[in-house]
Tab-separated table of C-alpha atoms in Angstrom:
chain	number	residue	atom	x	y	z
A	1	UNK	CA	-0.779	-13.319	29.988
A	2	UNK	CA	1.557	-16.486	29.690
A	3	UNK	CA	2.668	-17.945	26.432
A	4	UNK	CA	0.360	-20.382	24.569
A	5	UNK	CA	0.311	-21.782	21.962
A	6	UNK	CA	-1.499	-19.267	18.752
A	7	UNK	CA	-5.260	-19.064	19.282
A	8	UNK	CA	-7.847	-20.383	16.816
A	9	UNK	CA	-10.168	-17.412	16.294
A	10	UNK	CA	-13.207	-17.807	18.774
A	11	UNK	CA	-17.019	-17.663	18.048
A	12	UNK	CA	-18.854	-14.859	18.407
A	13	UNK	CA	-19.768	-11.492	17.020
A	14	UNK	CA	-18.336	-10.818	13.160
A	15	UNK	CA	-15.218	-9.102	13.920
A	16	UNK	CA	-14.995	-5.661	12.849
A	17	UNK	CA	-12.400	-4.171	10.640
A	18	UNK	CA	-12.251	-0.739	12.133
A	19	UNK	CA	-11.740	-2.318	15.959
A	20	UNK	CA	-8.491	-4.681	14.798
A	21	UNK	CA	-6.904	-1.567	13.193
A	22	UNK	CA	-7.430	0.585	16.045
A	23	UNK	CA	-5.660	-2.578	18.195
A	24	UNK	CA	-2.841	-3.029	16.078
A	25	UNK	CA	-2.084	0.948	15.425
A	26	UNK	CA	-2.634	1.156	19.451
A	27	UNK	CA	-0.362	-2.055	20.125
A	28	UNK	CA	2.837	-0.609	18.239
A	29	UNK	CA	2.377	2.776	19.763
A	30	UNK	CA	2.397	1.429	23.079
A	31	UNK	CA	5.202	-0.375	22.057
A	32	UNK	CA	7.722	2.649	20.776
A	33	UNK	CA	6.256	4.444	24.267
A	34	UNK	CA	6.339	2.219	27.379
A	35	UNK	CA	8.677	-1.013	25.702
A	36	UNK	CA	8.076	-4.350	26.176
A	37	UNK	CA	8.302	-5.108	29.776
A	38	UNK	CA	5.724	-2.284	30.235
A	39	UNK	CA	3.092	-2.873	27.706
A	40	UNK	CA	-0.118	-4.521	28.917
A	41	UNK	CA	-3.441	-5.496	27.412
A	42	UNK	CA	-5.359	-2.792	29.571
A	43	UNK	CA	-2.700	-0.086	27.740
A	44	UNK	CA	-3.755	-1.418	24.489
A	45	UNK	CA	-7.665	-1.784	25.064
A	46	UNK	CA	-7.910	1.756	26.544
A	47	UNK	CA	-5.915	3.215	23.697
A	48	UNK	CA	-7.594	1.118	21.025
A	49	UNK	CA	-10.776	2.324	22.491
A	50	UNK	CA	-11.848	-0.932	23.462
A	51	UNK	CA	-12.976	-3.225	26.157
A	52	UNK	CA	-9.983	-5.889	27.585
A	53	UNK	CA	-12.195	-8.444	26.768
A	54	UNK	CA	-12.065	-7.729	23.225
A	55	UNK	CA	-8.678	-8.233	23.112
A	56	UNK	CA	-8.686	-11.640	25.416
A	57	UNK	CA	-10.815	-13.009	22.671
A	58	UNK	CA	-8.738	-12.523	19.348
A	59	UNK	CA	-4.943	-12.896	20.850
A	60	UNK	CA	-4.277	-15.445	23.214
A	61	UNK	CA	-1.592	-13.279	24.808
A	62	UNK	CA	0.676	-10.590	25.068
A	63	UNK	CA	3.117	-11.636	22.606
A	64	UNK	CA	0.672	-12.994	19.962
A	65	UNK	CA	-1.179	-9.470	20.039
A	66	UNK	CA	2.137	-7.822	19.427
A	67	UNK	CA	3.235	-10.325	16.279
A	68	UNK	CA	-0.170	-9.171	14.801
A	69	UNK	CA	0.401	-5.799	15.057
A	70	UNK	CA	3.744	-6.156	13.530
A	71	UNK	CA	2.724	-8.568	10.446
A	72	UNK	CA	-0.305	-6.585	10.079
A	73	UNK	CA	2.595	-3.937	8.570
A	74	UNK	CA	4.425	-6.120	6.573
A	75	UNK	CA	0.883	-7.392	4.768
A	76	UNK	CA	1.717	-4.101	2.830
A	77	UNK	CA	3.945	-4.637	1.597
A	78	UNK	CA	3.807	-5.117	-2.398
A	79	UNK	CA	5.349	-6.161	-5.118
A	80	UNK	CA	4.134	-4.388	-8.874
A	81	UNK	CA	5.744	-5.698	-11.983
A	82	UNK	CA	9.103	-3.562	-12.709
A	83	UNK	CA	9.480	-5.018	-15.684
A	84	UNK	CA	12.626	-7.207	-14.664
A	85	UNK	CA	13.666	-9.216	-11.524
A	86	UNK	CA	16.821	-6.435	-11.145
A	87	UNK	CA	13.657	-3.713	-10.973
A	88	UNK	CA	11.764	-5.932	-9.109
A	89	UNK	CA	14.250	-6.972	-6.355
A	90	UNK	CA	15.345	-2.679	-5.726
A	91	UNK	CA	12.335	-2.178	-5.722
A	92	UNK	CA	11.056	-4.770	-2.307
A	93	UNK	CA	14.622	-3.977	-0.997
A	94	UNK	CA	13.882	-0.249	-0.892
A	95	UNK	CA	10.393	-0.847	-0.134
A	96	UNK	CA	10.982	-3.453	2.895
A	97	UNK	CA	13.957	-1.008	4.050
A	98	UNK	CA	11.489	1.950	4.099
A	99	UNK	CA	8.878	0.012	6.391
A	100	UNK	CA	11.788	-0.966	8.354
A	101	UNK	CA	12.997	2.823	9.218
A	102	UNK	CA	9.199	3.295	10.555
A	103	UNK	CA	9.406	3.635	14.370
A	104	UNK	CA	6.264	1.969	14.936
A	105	UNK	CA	7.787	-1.116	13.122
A	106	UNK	CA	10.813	-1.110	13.616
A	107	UNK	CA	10.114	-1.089	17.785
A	108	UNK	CA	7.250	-3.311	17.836
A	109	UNK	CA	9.818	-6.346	15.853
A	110	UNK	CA	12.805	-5.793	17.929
A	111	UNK	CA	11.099	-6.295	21.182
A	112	UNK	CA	8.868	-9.121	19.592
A	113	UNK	CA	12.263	-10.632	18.188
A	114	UNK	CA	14.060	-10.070	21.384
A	115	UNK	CA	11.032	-11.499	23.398
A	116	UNK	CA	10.909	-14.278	21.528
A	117	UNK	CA	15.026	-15.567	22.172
A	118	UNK	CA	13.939	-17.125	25.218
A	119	UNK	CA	10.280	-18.177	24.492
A	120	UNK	CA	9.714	-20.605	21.245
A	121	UNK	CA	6.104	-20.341	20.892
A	122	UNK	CA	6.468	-16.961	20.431
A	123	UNK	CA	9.176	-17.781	18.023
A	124	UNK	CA	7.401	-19.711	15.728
A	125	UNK	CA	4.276	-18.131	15.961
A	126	UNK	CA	6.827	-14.750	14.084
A	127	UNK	CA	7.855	-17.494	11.322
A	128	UNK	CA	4.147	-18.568	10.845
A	129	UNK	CA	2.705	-14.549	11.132
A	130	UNK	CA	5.379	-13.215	9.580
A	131	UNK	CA	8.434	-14.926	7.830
A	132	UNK	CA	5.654	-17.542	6.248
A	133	UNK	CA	3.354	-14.969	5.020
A	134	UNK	CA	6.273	-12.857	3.675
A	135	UNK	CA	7.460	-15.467	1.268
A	136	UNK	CA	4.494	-14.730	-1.380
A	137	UNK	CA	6.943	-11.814	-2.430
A	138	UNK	CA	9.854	-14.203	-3.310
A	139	UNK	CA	7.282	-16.354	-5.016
A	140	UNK	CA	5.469	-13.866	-6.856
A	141	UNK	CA	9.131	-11.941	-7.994
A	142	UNK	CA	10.284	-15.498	-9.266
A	143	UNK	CA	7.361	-16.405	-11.058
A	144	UNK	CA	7.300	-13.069	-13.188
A	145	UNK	CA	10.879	-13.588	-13.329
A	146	UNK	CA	10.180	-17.178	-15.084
A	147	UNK	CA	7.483	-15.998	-17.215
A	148	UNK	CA	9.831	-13.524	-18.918
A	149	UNK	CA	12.406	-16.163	-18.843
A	150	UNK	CA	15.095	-14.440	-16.774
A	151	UNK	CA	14.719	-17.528	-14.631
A	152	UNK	CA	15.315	-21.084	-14.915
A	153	UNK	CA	11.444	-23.234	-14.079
A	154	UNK	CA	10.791	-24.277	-10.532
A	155	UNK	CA	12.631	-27.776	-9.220
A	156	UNK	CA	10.383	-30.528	-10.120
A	157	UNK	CA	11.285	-31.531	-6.293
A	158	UNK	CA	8.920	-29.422	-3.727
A	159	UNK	CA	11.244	-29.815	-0.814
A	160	UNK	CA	14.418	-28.695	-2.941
A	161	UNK	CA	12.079	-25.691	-4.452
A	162	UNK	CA	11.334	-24.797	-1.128
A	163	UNK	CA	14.886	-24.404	0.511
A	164	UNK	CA	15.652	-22.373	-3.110
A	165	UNK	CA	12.791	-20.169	-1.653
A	166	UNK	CA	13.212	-19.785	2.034
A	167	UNK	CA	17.167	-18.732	1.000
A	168	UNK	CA	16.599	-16.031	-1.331
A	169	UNK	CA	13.714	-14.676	1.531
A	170	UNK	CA	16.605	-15.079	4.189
A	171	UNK	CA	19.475	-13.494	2.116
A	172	UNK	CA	17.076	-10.328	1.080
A	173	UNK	CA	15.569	-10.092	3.866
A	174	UNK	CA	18.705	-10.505	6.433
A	175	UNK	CA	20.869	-8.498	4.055
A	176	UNK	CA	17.909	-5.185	4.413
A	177	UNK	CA	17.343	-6.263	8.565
A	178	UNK	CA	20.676	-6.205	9.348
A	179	UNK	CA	21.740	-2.806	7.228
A	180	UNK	CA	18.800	-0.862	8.973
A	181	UNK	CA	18.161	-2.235	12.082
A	182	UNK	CA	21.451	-3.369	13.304
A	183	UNK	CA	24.233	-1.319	11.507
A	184	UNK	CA	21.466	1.653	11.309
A	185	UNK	CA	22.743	2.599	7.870
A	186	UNK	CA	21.101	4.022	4.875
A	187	UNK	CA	19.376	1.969	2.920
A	188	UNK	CA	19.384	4.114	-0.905
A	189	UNK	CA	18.835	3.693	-4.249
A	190	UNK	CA	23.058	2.758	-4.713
A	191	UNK	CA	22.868	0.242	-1.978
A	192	UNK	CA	19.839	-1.704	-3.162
A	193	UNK	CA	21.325	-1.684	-6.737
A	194	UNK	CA	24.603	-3.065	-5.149
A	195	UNK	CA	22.973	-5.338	-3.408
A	196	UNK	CA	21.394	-6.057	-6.157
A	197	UNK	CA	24.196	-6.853	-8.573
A	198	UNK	CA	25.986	-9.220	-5.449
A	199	UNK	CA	22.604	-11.083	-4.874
A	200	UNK	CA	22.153	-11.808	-8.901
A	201	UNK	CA	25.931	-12.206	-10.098
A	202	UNK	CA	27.681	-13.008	-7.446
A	203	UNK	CA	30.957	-10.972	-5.418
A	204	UNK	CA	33.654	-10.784	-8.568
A	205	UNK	CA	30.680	-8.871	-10.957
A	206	UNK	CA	29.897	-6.732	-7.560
A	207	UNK	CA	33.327	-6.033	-7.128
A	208	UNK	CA	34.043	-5.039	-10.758
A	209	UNK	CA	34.794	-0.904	-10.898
């Protein structure tokens, strides 16, 4: 299946709930089994339970299939009211980390990620699936943050409000991808409050004993 461009969902039959959850569970435990290279729609479909043509109609491709599967996981991902943004940033840190360390994730966005170096349609179509949809967490953190004024009120400029946004997403996010998935380290209550403290006070407050 050659990179397109991500599909518009096609008329037809009402799609059913039960089908896409068998495709996605099926499409990231193909992944963590046969890799990347190996991984075909007819693996999926007869895993999934499903015909091929099922498949052909709700992911254009390969690689779109497999960025569904994986943002399908991070859609879990939640973020209840701690009671204060320190609380509520330990608490997506350990939460994020913990999806992370699940082989079925953790598999299914390397080889997406490393797929995607040398194809940009599959790149963006992870920012749009993924990083895009991710953001509500930064959004919704800062918001509660505001409303018990630990924060300062949004920029009354939308672009400038949004680079405030996509950095936070990319410094919490990197910080948590990198410690788990590249350095394989732990990723604990004392590191997210560490993090914590760097991320909200900068390195000299970190740094003090």
């Amino acid at each position: 299946m050659a990179p397109s461009e991500p599909s518009r969902r096609r008329a037809g039959r009402p799609r059913s709930a039960e089908a896409d959850a068998a495709i996605m569970e099926a499409t990231r435990e193909a992944l963590v089994e046969v890799g990347w290279s190996k991984l075909t729609v007819g693996h999926v479909a007869a895993r999934a339970g499903v015909a091929k043509t099922t498949l052909y109609r709700r992911w254009a491709n390969k690689g779109e299939l497999v960025v569904h599967a994986v943002a399908a996981l991070f859609d879990e991902l939640e973020l209840p009211d701690c009671g204060s943004l320190r609380a509520d940033i330990e608490f997506v840190v350990l939460a994020f980390a913990g999806l992370l360390q699940r082989p079925g994730t953790n598999a299914s966005l390397m080889a997406v990620v490393a797929e995607s170096t040398h194809d940009t349609v599959l790149r963006e179509h992870i920012r749009e699936a993924i990083v895009e949809r991710q953001k509500r967490l930064v959004l919704q953190g800062r918001q509660r943050a505001q409303a018990r004024g630990e924060l300062p009120a949004a920029s009354a400029d939308p672009a400038e409000d949004a680079q405030l946004v996509d950095m936070i997403f990319d410094v919490i996010a990197g910080a948590v991808v990198h410690r788990t998935l590249v350095s394989a380290e732990p990723v604990d209550a004392e590191w997210a409050g560490r993090f914590t403290s760097l991320f909200l006070h900068g390195l000299a407050a970190a740094s003090s004993p």
